[in-house]
Structures are given as structure tokens and as C-alpha cells.
């Protein structure tokens, strides 16, 4: 019999009955029950991780994609075998999708390991699904290629083009400010998501699609095709065929997801004005391979990487416009001098070779030239200071320039429940100039680090026309949101980070120019407060996944991965700073 490492197809990963011959005999007997021939079963197997779910409209086109991937696999001589994994949709996940990302990554990793496959196509899309799949696949070590479901198309409300979910938030803020009535908010609710697919702006799903393409783990041109187009179906067919070729080329994830690939992905994250969540997810994926994303170096990289893509929430357009403008290829061409062009992709060719072979560029207005960007520096800035010793971030491309240098009084909410109870109270002592602080929404605190960092403007200020305030929390924010919002304050309040010590009336100074976030309270007073502090303890009655989560979750600077899932050693740091 073949050595275990050389076994492919059905012979891989035999079930342990103590007799390998019998294990294979039994496996073949059962799969023949589904009508397969020996010829089919002798082919290389390309598994397809199908995340279609009626709870996930962002993956509503999964059946068509699975069919097209299968066609591609069979045209290339392979045997496609589809299998289900957990699917996570943002708005259908309690308490928050981030709570489930690591569970999905474990499901993906273990099912890749457990089932016989020579390569795997990962069909993801909605925010947490792509990072979960890449985290799992990176650790499983089987040739893997990412396919995304693609962005939804835009809708139209009373003559205005709208799309999820930047416009969801904009219209909801107008409703809260009494600018539009209940009838209109119902009308727009019908138009914000006019087709299946992922959010139509540069939110987390689009960001992760662009990141996957930049990493080289997705087909070139695979990020931008909208969900309901023929282009998307063709990408799926080519993905299936490419997966078969990856088997012969032994293109395992560690050959593609290299430090150079992560540096390319960080560049792209910054240049597309990508979601702040992208940093956490990239950190988690890299951490599975022993590669550490260093926040200070990311900030330095951001200073020399302009935002080129004019998409909401940083700009004006939507994903379908980026696709018509040539997709991510157009962005990569502008970034070429800053990229590692020798990084390998799923095609077996390098990023540079793929760019040379891409269709010619043409005049368009969605991706700006490198020397005429929409924002001169990368979209994300990393802040440090006594309020965030291990870092915090702000999406400066979607922030208000006038608030990025700001010192003011803090108005503090102890947790999400406190916020919900008091934010719209007419008696709340708050003014437009104040800084809103929300504690207790970090990885442990909430738990799951929900996207509650987009603290709503208090109703009484909204009615006065206040559109933005400095807001600070240890939570995350949807990639589709905009505002002067400081996120991922690390360490979080629940484990005793300095954020836990802030009280209403303290003064806080934010300086994005100096990359600092400071609590202007003297050390002696902070020491007194620390002595009185009660930090989070785990209820002894906790059980199951929640217990695993609370005892194993890491902070944002380690990607919010579980400590036991990261590589045992982080041996390389990225990005390396250029001379
Ligand atoms: Fe699924 Fe936005 S809710 S991508």
C-alpha cells in the first residue's frame, strides 16, 4: 500500500478500523451507494466548502456557484465533492458574528483534515466567513482556493442610488434625527439590499475579498464580480479548474500565504480604504502560520500608502463600479512599485506575471492614480497612548478631518446595556464637543467584540444636526460605517485595560497626526481607581463553546483568535519596513 503522505483521493485520511484495506473497501462501498463509478472515484478530489444557508442571503447564489465550480473541476479531470460547513451572516448571528468566526474556522479546518480531498474550494462571502475559511485552510495544509459569492447590486430609493450598508446607517441616522418619517424608512428598507450577495460598499466582505485576491489565494480578478452576474459564475468555473491544477503543483497554503503575501494584502487593505476588521482578520490568518502582524509597522506602511479606491464609506461608489473599472487589478497596477511581485498565486504564476498578463487598463474614475489619491495616507491609522498601550485604530479616511485633533470631556457608558438605556435620554448630560466612551464591548467583555463601536449620536444632538462626534471603545465597527471612531482599544476594559478607568468628566486627547490617544488623568489618581476596579471573572457555571471562548480568546492585537489555534511560535513579523 502507498505511504500515507503519498495517498490521494479516496485513500486520504482513512477512518481508523485497525485494517486500512478494509477502511478503503468500506469507504468505497458507501460512496458507491451514491452512484459513483470506479472511474470517477479514481480522480483527484476537489472538495467544495458550501456555506449556502437560508439564514445567509449574502450567500444566496451559493447553489449556482457550486454548480459552476463542479463544472470547472470536471472539465479539468477532477471529481468535485461538496460538503457543508457553518455559515455566518452578520445580521443573523447572536450575539455577534465575531463570536462564531473561530468556531467556523475550526469546523473548516477539521473537516478539511477529516475528509478525503486533494484540494478544497472555499465558498465564502459575508464578513466573517472568508477569514474563518482562510484561518482553517492555512492550518489544514491542503491546497485551497478562495471563491467569494460577490457583492450585491445597488438599489434605488426615490431616485437616489442606495446600497448596504453605508446607506442603511445613513438613512437610520436621518430617521433618528426626525429628518425622514416611518413610511420613508420602510420604503428604503425594501431597496437597500436589492439582490443576493455581500454588501455593496467597501465593508468587511468586500475588503476581505480584495485581501484574498491580494494574498494570491483567490483567482486574479476574483474579488469584484457582483453576485448575480455571468462574470461571477465564470470566476467560479475557473476556480474549480484551477483547484485541480493546484493538486499537481502541490500549491499548499503555506506556499502562497507567505510574509510577502501578507505585506501585499496589508497594502491593499490600506489602499482600498478597507474595513478596520481587515486588520484583525489578517492578524488571525497570519497568526495561524506563525507570522505576526505588527501594528506599529502597519501604521508606518499606511503613511506611504494612499487610499486610491473611491468607494463608500470612504468615497462615493459601490463594488459593481469597481468591477466595471477593472476590479482589483486596476488597484494593484497603481500599487505595483510597493508590492512584492514575486509572490506566488493559486495559478502557479506570480502576482507580477498575473498583472503583466491582465487585460489592458482603460480610462475610469473609480480607482485613482497613485499620485492623485482620494486620501493621501492609508485609510487606517494606529494609535497608542496611556489609554491604549497595545494599540487602537481609527479609519481616518472615513473620519471627520476637524475632529481628528480633539481634546474634550469624556461621557462614559459602562457597557452596551448602559448605552442603550441612556444614549437617548433627554436628561443625558452631553454636548456636541464631548467624547463618547463605551467600555465592555471587547473580545471578552461583550463577549465577541461586537460591531457596537459605531456609538449612535445621542438623539437630542442628532436633532440639532450633529452628525459626528469622537467615539472611543474596545469594540469593532462595521466596515460600512463612517465617523471619527476609535476602535479596538487594547487591552480591553473587561480585563482591566486603562479604558476601564475612564470616568465621565475626564479629559481625553485624540491626535491622529501624532497617532496618540491619551487619558489626561494623573497616574496617582489612575492608581487609586485601579485598586477599586472589579474585572471580569468567568462564571463557574459557564459551559460549552461560550466557556471555550471566554477562556481562550486573545485580544485584538493577536487577531481575536483562540490562543490554542495560533501557531505555537510567531517567527516572522510583517510588514518589514522599507529602507
Ligand atoms: Fe453579509 Fe454585509 S451583511 S456582507
XYZ file of C-alpha atoms and ligand atoms in Angstrom:
583
model
C 0.000 0.000 0.000
C 1.123 3.658 -0.632
C 2.761 5.578 2.172
C 0.192 7.754 3.983
C 1.812 11.008 2.752
C 1.560 9.883 -0.877
C -2.052 8.869 -0.764
C -4.524 10.972 -2.680
C -8.205 10.919 -3.493
C -10.340 8.460 -1.558
C -7.276 6.899 0.064
C -6.536 10.040 2.070
C -7.237 10.118 5.773
C -8.746 6.663 6.172
C -11.139 6.033 9.009
C -9.403 4.026 11.680
C -10.817 0.487 11.852
C -7.423 -1.109 12.510
C -7.307 -2.520 8.930
C -6.508 0.010 6.162
C -7.613 -2.266 3.347
C -10.990 -2.734 4.990
C -11.272 1.023 5.665
C -10.867 1.822 1.967
C -13.157 -1.052 0.933
C -15.860 0.244 3.261
C -15.445 3.860 2.166
C -15.802 2.892 -1.496
C -18.819 0.725 -0.763
C -20.619 3.626 0.879
C -19.817 6.256 -1.712
C -20.864 3.858 -4.444
C -24.225 3.948 -2.778
C -24.446 7.476 -4.160
C -23.928 6.115 -7.701
C -20.260 6.864 -8.325
C -18.215 4.705 -10.743
C -14.667 3.464 -10.150
C -13.532 5.858 -12.887
C -14.988 8.858 -11.001
C -13.538 7.655 -7.729
C -10.045 7.330 -9.212
C -9.884 11.089 -9.984
C -8.279 13.717 -7.788
C -10.891 15.033 -5.397
C -11.679 18.732 -5.159
C -13.890 19.361 -2.172
C -16.177 22.389 -2.151
C -16.961 24.013 1.196
C -20.537 25.113 0.622
C -21.710 27.816 3.002
C -25.134 28.267 1.444
C -27.767 28.775 4.145
C -31.266 30.164 4.205
C -30.050 32.297 7.107
C -27.395 33.861 4.904
C -28.759 35.932 1.994
C -25.205 37.133 1.323
C -24.589 33.556 0.135
C -27.906 33.260 -1.736
C -26.149 32.398 -5.005
C -24.185 29.505 -3.460
C -26.124 26.835 -5.438
C -25.162 28.399 -8.797
C -21.564 28.811 -7.673
C -21.312 25.206 -6.500
C -22.656 24.039 -9.876
C -20.124 26.188 -11.761
C -17.207 25.069 -9.557
C -18.194 21.440 -10.156
C -18.245 22.077 -13.902
C -14.760 23.579 -13.722
C -13.429 20.671 -11.673
C -14.868 18.067 -14.040
C -13.658 19.880 -17.180
C -10.159 19.686 -15.666
C -10.472 15.960 -14.894
C -11.204 16.075 -11.161
C -14.039 14.808 -9.012
C -15.929 17.561 -7.176
C -17.369 16.692 -3.770
C -19.391 19.293 -1.945
C -19.673 19.453 1.837
C -21.380 21.862 4.252
C -19.830 23.956 6.980
C -21.187 26.551 9.347
C -22.319 29.710 7.580
C -22.280 33.069 9.368
C -24.410 36.017 8.273
C -23.798 39.321 10.002
C -27.305 40.257 10.948
C -28.432 36.729 11.858
C -25.718 35.972 14.413
C -26.273 36.410 18.121
C -24.559 37.916 19.995
C -22.283 38.869 17.104
C -20.782 37.110 14.108
C -17.270 37.570 15.515
C -18.200 35.287 18.398
C -18.639 32.499 15.819
C -15.714 33.192 13.453
C -13.287 30.927 15.315
C -15.905 28.178 15.548
C -16.327 28.313 11.752
C -12.568 28.234 11.309
C -12.351 25.129 13.488
C -15.191 23.497 11.550
C -13.455 24.308 8.252
C -10.016 23.129 9.408
C -11.218 19.894 10.951
C -13.499 18.924 8.056
C -10.652 19.555 5.591
C -8.459 17.312 7.724
C -11.096 14.650 8.338
C -12.455 14.104 4.831
C -10.553 12.787 1.810
C -9.709 15.676 -0.524
C -6.723 16.721 -2.628
C -7.740 20.366 -2.816
C -10.557 22.499 -1.488
C -12.584 25.384 -2.872
C -13.794 27.670 -0.087
C -17.014 29.493 -0.907
C -17.281 32.429 1.455
C -18.547 35.969 1.269
C -20.215 37.524 4.285
C -17.778 39.275 6.631
C -16.520 36.544 8.949
C -16.744 33.631 6.531
C -13.677 34.394 4.401
C -11.327 34.943 7.365
C -12.735 31.845 9.088
C -12.136 29.744 5.980
C -8.625 31.090 5.392
C -7.685 30.603 9.072
C -8.868 26.997 8.891
C -7.330 26.246 5.497
C -3.999 27.828 6.456
C -3.716 25.405 9.347
C -5.058 22.344 7.496
C -2.347 22.483 4.828
C -4.355 21.125 1.849
C -4.229 23.140 -1.444
C -7.009 25.699 -1.041
C -8.534 28.408 -3.205
C -10.978 31.075 -2.082
C -14.118 31.928 -4.012
C -16.478 34.653 -2.808
C -20.165 34.970 -3.525
C -19.650 38.548 -4.782
C -21.269 41.844 -3.967
C -24.970 42.599 -4.329
C -26.109 45.187 -6.853
C -27.257 48.640 -5.736
C -30.880 49.733 -5.357
C -32.706 52.992 -5.885
C -34.767 54.995 -3.410
C -36.726 57.993 -4.719
C -34.187 58.480 -7.481
C -31.144 58.067 -5.237
C -28.776 55.128 -5.623
C -28.531 53.144 -2.367
C -26.666 50.069 -1.120
C -25.961 48.142 2.047
C -24.843 49.064 4.378
C -23.385 52.572 4.455
C -26.750 53.856 3.279
C -28.564 51.683 5.869
C -26.765 53.635 8.591
C -27.171 56.986 6.858
C -30.935 56.576 6.494
C -31.279 55.210 10.037
C -29.420 58.270 11.390
C -31.807 60.502 9.391
C -34.768 58.630 10.870
C -33.360 59.018 14.398
C -32.862 62.724 13.721
C -36.526 63.036 12.574
C -35.423 64.026 9.058
C -37.482 61.241 7.491
C -40.654 59.534 8.683
C -41.613 55.902 9.386
C -43.116 55.476 5.910
C -39.901 56.503 4.189
C -37.677 54.343 6.384
C -39.916 51.375 5.455
C -39.619 52.264 1.773
C -35.859 52.456 1.838
C -35.730 49.163 3.758
C -37.028 47.477 0.585
C -34.295 48.959 -1.595
C -31.064 48.711 0.382
C -30.463 45.046 -0.484
C -31.946 44.565 -3.949
C -30.211 41.239 -4.741
C -28.393 38.411 -3.019
C -24.688 38.899 -2.428
C -22.439 40.693 0.013
C -22.649 44.362 0.997
C -22.136 46.637 -1.981
C -19.640 49.046 -0.388
C -16.036 48.601 0.811
C -17.260 46.973 4.017
C -15.626 43.950 5.593
C -16.872 41.464 2.986
C -15.520 43.476 0.048
C -12.335 44.204 1.993
C -11.765 40.510 2.696
C -12.461 39.653 -0.959
C -9.806 42.187 -2.040
C -7.428 40.902 0.641
C -7.887 37.299 -0.524
C -7.069 38.308 -4.097
C -4.043 40.301 -2.924
C -2.853 37.325 -0.865
C -2.863 35.269 -4.070
C -5.230 32.678 -2.578
C -8.056 33.716 -4.949
C -8.038 33.863 -8.751
C -6.804 37.186 -10.155
C -9.929 39.230 -10.881
C -11.962 37.148 -8.425
C -12.804 39.803 -5.840
C -15.115 42.221 -7.590
C -17.631 40.460 -9.872
C -21.131 41.034 -8.450
C -23.031 38.019 -7.151
C -25.721 37.936 -9.822
C -23.542 38.340 -12.919
C -22.237 35.916 -15.528
C -18.738 37.104 -14.610
C -19.190 35.692 -11.093
C -20.266 32.310 -12.483
C -17.268 32.252 -14.818
C -14.929 33.012 -11.896
C -16.484 30.027 -10.108
C -15.921 27.697 -13.075
C -12.300 28.813 -13.423
C -11.821 28.398 -9.668
C -12.832 24.730 -9.944
C -10.413 24.114 -12.804
C -7.608 25.943 -11.005
C -8.124 23.821 -7.897
C -7.392 20.685 -9.967
C -4.180 22.216 -11.306
C -3.132 23.177 -7.769
C -3.063 19.487 -6.815
C -0.394 18.626 -9.378
C 1.568 21.757 -8.482
C 1.322 20.949 -4.743
C 0.248 24.528 -4.078
C -0.394 24.285 -0.371
C -1.447 27.437 1.548
C 1.976 27.897 3.174
C 3.485 28.429 -0.313
C 1.020 31.203 -1.068
C 0.354 32.775 2.337
C 3.921 33.972 2.849
C 5.134 37.108 4.651
C 5.386 38.798 1.234
C 1.750 37.926 0.501
C 0.628 39.389 3.837
C 2.518 42.587 3.093
C 0.762 42.809 -0.270
C -2.566 42.260 1.461
C -1.872 44.967 4.052
C -1.029 47.404 1.241
C -4.283 46.596 -0.468
C -6.265 46.890 2.771
C -4.886 50.402 3.189
C -5.223 51.442 -0.451
C -8.841 50.345 -0.862
C -9.892 52.237 2.284
C -10.749 48.830 3.696
C -12.587 47.858 6.844
C -10.831 48.113 10.195
C -11.908 44.491 10.731
C -9.462 43.560 7.974
C -6.539 44.170 10.357
C -7.932 41.767 12.951
C -8.695 39.081 10.380
C -5.320 39.354 8.634
C -3.622 39.135 12.031
C -5.584 35.976 12.798
C -4.875 34.304 9.436
C -1.162 35.183 9.635
C -1.021 34.008 13.247
C -2.051 30.507 12.151
C 1.155 30.404 10.067
C 3.462 31.859 12.695
C 3.507 35.296 11.081
C 2.904 38.249 13.388
C 1.284 41.435 12.074
C 2.984 44.304 13.853
C 0.629 47.261 14.320
C 3.351 49.903 14.577
C 4.787 48.827 11.245
C 1.309 48.768 9.687
C 0.953 52.412 10.659
C 4.267 53.271 9.011
C 3.160 51.388 5.903
C -0.071 53.376 5.961
C 1.820 56.666 5.818
C 3.219 55.744 2.384
C 0.106 54.032 1.003
C -2.623 56.366 -0.243
C -6.303 55.472 -0.493
C -6.982 55.017 -4.202
C -10.443 53.471 -4.343
C -13.376 55.841 -4.359
C -15.918 53.534 -2.725
C -18.253 54.121 0.188
C -17.810 54.586 3.091
C -14.548 56.473 2.339
C -15.710 57.664 -1.104
C -18.714 57.633 -3.455
C -19.014 54.452 -5.492
C -20.043 50.808 -4.995
C -18.419 47.406 -5.673
C -20.149 46.963 -9.038
C -18.428 50.206 -10.114
C -15.037 48.850 -9.026
C -15.731 45.756 -11.113
C -16.542 47.858 -14.172
C -13.335 49.807 -13.533
C -11.284 46.621 -13.934
C -11.565 45.279 -10.391
C -8.647 44.880 -8.032
C -6.238 44.548 -10.981
C -6.602 48.291 -11.551
C -5.659 48.946 -7.914
C -2.735 46.507 -7.962
C -1.357 48.177 -11.103
C -1.256 51.538 -9.315
C 0.406 49.944 -6.281
C 2.899 47.951 -8.347
C 6.064 49.709 -7.097
C 5.046 48.912 -3.498
C 4.135 45.249 -3.999
C 6.108 42.015 -3.811
C 5.556 40.978 -7.412
C 7.295 37.632 -6.912
C 4.587 36.386 -4.520
C 3.056 33.132 -5.785
C -0.673 32.877 -6.542
C -3.108 29.972 -6.903
C -2.491 29.947 -10.662
C 1.112 28.877 -10.086
C 2.225 32.207 -11.547
C 3.459 35.195 -9.562
C 1.448 38.314 -8.846
C 3.737 40.231 -11.217
C 3.185 37.696 -14.028
C -0.566 37.894 -13.492
C -0.519 41.698 -13.643
C 1.513 41.601 -16.864
C -0.999 39.188 -18.388
C -4.108 41.114 -17.209
C -6.356 42.963 -19.681
C -5.115 46.425 -20.641
C -6.057 49.367 -18.435
C -8.564 51.972 -19.601
C -9.912 55.350 -18.536
C -12.107 55.111 -15.458
C -12.909 57.226 -12.399
C -13.278 54.737 -9.530
C -9.605 53.900 -8.909
C -7.453 56.999 -8.673
C -3.872 57.250 -9.945
C -1.239 56.806 -7.229
C -0.285 60.498 -7.379
C -3.883 61.797 -7.201
C -5.442 59.714 -4.392
C -8.727 60.339 -2.604
C -6.844 60.321 0.713
C -3.075 60.868 0.890
C -2.401 58.191 3.514
C -3.721 54.698 4.122
C -7.247 54.502 5.416
C -6.292 53.122 8.833
C -4.093 54.794 11.449
C -2.764 53.035 14.556
C -2.975 54.995 17.815
C -1.137 54.428 21.074
C -1.031 56.139 24.426
C -1.881 55.587 28.065
C -5.454 54.776 27.068
C -4.377 52.058 24.594
C -0.914 50.695 25.470
C -1.242 47.809 22.966
C -2.883 49.963 20.316
C -6.165 51.223 18.945
C -7.140 52.091 15.402
C -9.122 54.733 13.566
C -10.332 54.665 9.988
C -9.091 58.116 9.159
C -10.305 58.028 5.573
C -13.895 57.810 6.853
C -13.415 60.236 9.773
C -14.149 63.942 10.100
C -10.953 65.945 9.474
C -11.994 68.585 12.049
C -12.276 66.017 14.845
C -9.013 64.179 14.266
C -7.200 66.614 16.596
C -9.554 66.912 19.542
C -9.412 67.293 23.321
C -12.648 67.163 25.281
C -14.626 65.825 28.202
C -15.487 62.106 28.261
C -19.079 60.928 28.562
C -18.777 57.294 29.624
C -21.063 54.303 29.160
C -20.043 51.248 31.185
C -21.336 48.662 28.697
C -23.755 48.143 25.805
C -26.789 47.910 28.123
C -25.862 51.187 29.813
C -25.510 52.781 26.383
C -28.911 51.520 25.240
C -30.526 52.762 28.449
C -29.110 56.290 28.451
C -27.975 57.401 24.987
C -31.357 58.843 24.004
C -32.313 60.081 27.473
C -33.229 63.779 27.119
C -31.567 64.321 30.542
C -28.208 62.908 29.392
C -25.504 65.454 30.140
C -23.794 65.560 26.744
C -22.712 68.227 24.282
C -21.607 68.075 20.683
C -17.976 68.664 21.632
C -17.806 65.751 24.110
C -16.105 62.408 23.505
C -18.355 59.364 23.878
C -16.652 56.386 25.550
C -18.099 52.880 25.550
C -16.493 50.129 27.669
C -17.166 46.426 27.866
C -17.517 45.546 24.167
C -14.114 43.927 23.675
C -13.372 40.263 22.866
C -14.077 39.139 26.463
C -16.393 41.894 27.604
C -19.401 41.558 25.318
C -18.290 38.776 24.544
C -17.180 38.580 20.914
C -16.188 42.210 20.289
C -19.422 43.242 18.573
C -19.638 45.968 15.955
C -21.067 48.361 18.522
C -18.189 50.835 18.314
C -20.307 52.947 15.985
C -21.946 54.594 19.002
C -25.059 56.445 17.847
C -25.148 60.211 18.164
C -27.448 60.998 21.146
C -30.906 61.741 19.767
C -31.048 65.183 21.295
C -27.819 66.135 19.483
C -28.904 64.420 16.269
C -31.970 66.632 16.212
C -29.672 69.667 16.410
C -27.895 68.464 13.284
C -24.830 66.896 14.949
C -23.572 64.236 12.518
C -20.286 63.134 14.078
C -18.522 63.064 17.439
C -15.301 61.423 18.622
C -16.265 57.983 19.866
C -13.943 55.515 21.633
C -14.451 51.855 22.540
C -12.799 48.478 22.851
C -15.194 47.073 20.248
C -15.275 46.926 16.470
C -17.218 48.816 13.831
C -18.836 47.601 10.658
C -16.685 48.238 7.628
C -19.651 50.026 6.119
C -19.758 52.705 8.838
C -18.082 56.120 8.898
C -17.228 58.702 11.558
C -14.407 59.773 13.896
C -14.396 56.485 15.726
C -11.525 54.982 17.723
C -11.796 51.202 17.908
C -10.066 48.056 19.201
C -8.681 49.817 22.303
C -6.281 47.184 23.651
C -6.184 45.790 26.249
C -9.944 45.930 26.647
C -11.772 47.227 29.725
C -13.072 43.819 30.823
C -9.568 42.504 31.501
C -8.509 45.679 33.258
C -7.192 47.780 30.360
C -6.881 51.525 31.085
C -10.206 52.122 29.329
C -11.822 50.600 32.422
C -10.520 53.530 34.480
C -12.135 56.336 32.464
C -14.920 58.280 34.186
C -17.371 60.848 32.899
C -15.790 64.271 33.170
C -12.196 63.079 32.489
C -10.480 64.766 29.605
C -9.193 62.754 26.655
C -6.900 63.969 23.888
C -7.003 62.404 20.417
C -4.312 63.324 17.929
C -4.365 61.310 14.738
C -1.430 63.359 13.430
C 0.674 62.231 16.408
C -1.011 58.806 16.461
C -1.864 59.239 20.125
C -4.818 58.676 22.417
C -4.298 59.970 25.955
C -6.375 59.976 29.117
C -5.468 63.244 30.839
C -5.673 61.943 34.402
C -2.594 61.735 36.619
C -1.026 58.400 37.496
C -1.788 58.646 41.226
C -5.500 59.024 40.547
C -5.413 56.197 37.992
C -3.679 54.030 40.597
C -6.453 54.744 43.117
C -9.091 53.850 40.551
C -7.290 50.645 39.649
C -7.407 49.486 43.265
C -11.214 49.799 43.194
C -11.560 48.077 39.842
C -13.562 44.878 39.510
C -12.550 42.957 36.430
C -14.365 40.269 34.570
C -14.463 36.766 36.033
C -15.766 33.668 34.321
C -18.918 32.285 35.870
C -18.133 28.738 37.128
C -21.420 27.576 35.567
C -20.359 28.575 32.063
C -20.168 25.611 29.683
C -19.707 24.637 26.041
C -18.490 26.960 23.330
C -19.029 30.065 25.457
C -16.664 28.705 28.107
C -14.100 27.795 25.456
C -14.455 31.291 24.004
C -14.070 33.129 27.302
C -11.064 31.106 28.396
C -9.219 31.119 25.060
C -9.956 34.367 23.208
C -6.993 36.658 22.564
C -7.047 40.449 22.275
C -7.387 42.381 19.008
C -3.629 42.692 18.514
C -3.493 38.870 18.288
C -6.424 38.720 15.898
C -9.024 37.627 18.488
C -8.062 34.074 17.641
C -8.176 31.350 20.271
C -4.761 31.034 21.900
C -4.572 27.301 21.169
C -5.295 27.792 17.455
C -2.443 30.195 16.730
C 0.870 28.707 15.629
C 2.883 27.756 18.694
C 5.553 30.295 17.731
C 5.310 33.568 15.841
C 8.606 33.541 13.969
C 8.275 36.342 11.388
C 6.965 39.888 11.782
C 5.184 41.781 8.988
C 5.264 44.294 7.498
C 9.001 44.758 7.240
C 9.756 48.436 6.959
C 11.364 49.593 3.732
C 14.678 51.455 3.887
Fe -23.200 39.911 4.696
Fe -22.687 42.664 4.704
S -24.177 41.517 5.823
S -21.711 41.064 3.647
